[in-house]
Amino acid sequence: MSSFYQLAFEKPIVELDARIEQAQHVGQAEIPALGGVAEQAGSDPASAKDDLKKLIKQREKTLKKIYKDLSPWNTVRVARHPERPQTRDYIEYMCR
């Protein structure tokens, strides 16, 4: 993942995102001779899906908790986030 703008209180969410991304790739391996992706031997797809669902639910709960308890200053920081859409972005989207 390339570098991006991250607020300090968002660190647990970013860590969970990385774990979710890793869980999505568990049990998958690139095998060039087969021309694509194949299941790895010994991995249980059902438990991998359960783990992924748990991580996604944990991320949602963490996200709600963090943004529910934001201080006024952190609310301002979110509002000024450089990657947040601005009016010109909405206008450009509507004019397409």
Coordinates of C-alpha atoms in Angstrom, one line a residue:
M1 CA 0.0 0.0 0.0
S2 CA 1.4 3.4 -0.9
S3 CA 1.7 6.2 1.6
F4 CA -1.4 8.2 2.2
Y5 CA -2.8 10.8 4.6
Q6 CA -3.8 9.1 7.9
L7 CA -5.1 10.7 11.1
A8 CA -3.7 9.3 14.3
F9 CA -7.1 8.1 15.6
E10 CA -7.6 6.1 12.4
K11 CA -4.6 3.8 13.0
P12 CA -6.7 0.9 14.3
I13 CA -9.0 1.0 11.3
V14 CA -6.0 1.0 8.9
E15 CA -4.5 -2.0 10.8
L16 CA -7.9 -3.8 10.5
D17 CA -8.0 -3.0 6.8
A18 CA -4.6 -4.6 6.3
R19 CA -5.7 -7.7 8.2
I20 CA -8.9 -7.9 6.1
E21 CA -6.8 -7.6 2.9
Q22 CA -4.5 -10.3 4.1
A23 CA -7.5 -12.6 5.1
Q24 CA -8.9 -12.2 1.6
H25 CA -5.8 -13.6 0.1
V26 CA -5.4 -16.5 2.6
G27 CA -5.6 -19.8 0.8
Q28 CA -4.9 -18.3 -2.6
A29 CA -1.6 -18.6 -4.4
E30 CA -0.5 -17.6 -7.8
I31 CA 0.6 -20.6 -9.8
P32 CA 2.0 -19.4 -13.1
A33 CA 2.0 -22.9 -14.7
L34 CA -1.8 -23.1 -14.1
G35 CA -2.3 -19.6 -15.5
G36 CA -3.9 -18.1 -12.5
V37 CA -5.0 -18.5 -8.9
A38 CA -5.4 -21.9 -7.2
E39 CA -6.3 -23.0 -3.7
Q40 CA -3.4 -23.9 -1.5
A41 CA -3.4 -27.3 0.0
G42 CA -4.2 -27.5 3.7
S43 CA -6.3 -24.3 3.9
D44 CA -9.9 -24.4 5.0
P45 CA -12.0 -22.0 2.9
A46 CA -14.9 -22.0 5.3
S47 CA -12.8 -20.9 8.3
A48 CA -11.1 -18.3 6.2
K49 CA -14.5 -16.9 5.2
D50 CA -15.6 -16.9 8.9
D51 CA -12.4 -15.1 9.9
L52 CA -13.0 -12.5 7.2
K53 CA -16.6 -11.9 8.3
K54 CA -15.4 -11.4 11.9
L55 CA -12.7 -8.9 10.8
I56 CA -15.2 -7.0 8.7
K57 CA -17.7 -6.8 11.7
Q58 CA -14.8 -5.8 14.0
R59 CA -13.8 -3.0 11.6
E60 CA -17.4 -1.7 11.5
K61 CA -17.7 -1.7 15.3
T62 CA -14.3 0.0 15.6
L63 CA -15.2 2.6 13.0
K64 CA -18.5 3.5 14.7
K65 CA -16.8 3.7 18.1
I66 CA -14.0 5.9 16.9
Y67 CA -16.1 8.4 15.0
K68 CA -18.8 8.5 17.7
D69 CA -16.4 9.7 20.3
L70 CA -14.4 12.3 18.2
S71 CA -13.3 15.4 20.0
P72 CA -14.2 18.7 18.4
W73 CA -10.7 19.2 17.1
N74 CA -10.7 15.7 15.5
T75 CA -14.0 16.5 13.9
V76 CA -12.4 19.6 12.3
R77 CA -9.5 17.5 11.2
V78 CA -11.8 15.0 9.4
A79 CA -13.7 17.9 7.8
R80 CA -10.3 19.3 6.5
H81 CA -9.0 15.9 5.3
P82 CA -7.2 16.5 2.0
E83 CA -8.8 13.4 0.4
R84 CA -12.3 14.4 1.3
P85 CA -14.5 15.4 -1.7
Q86 CA -14.9 19.1 -2.3
T87 CA -17.6 21.1 -4.0
R88 CA -15.7 21.1 -7.4
D89 CA -15.6 17.3 -7.2
Y90 CA -19.4 17.0 -6.8
I91 CA -19.9 19.5 -9.7
E92 CA -17.5 17.6 -11.9
Y93 CA -19.4 14.3 -11.0
M94 CA -22.8 15.9 -11.8
C95 CA -21.6 17.3 -15.2
R96 CA -20.4 14.0 -16.6

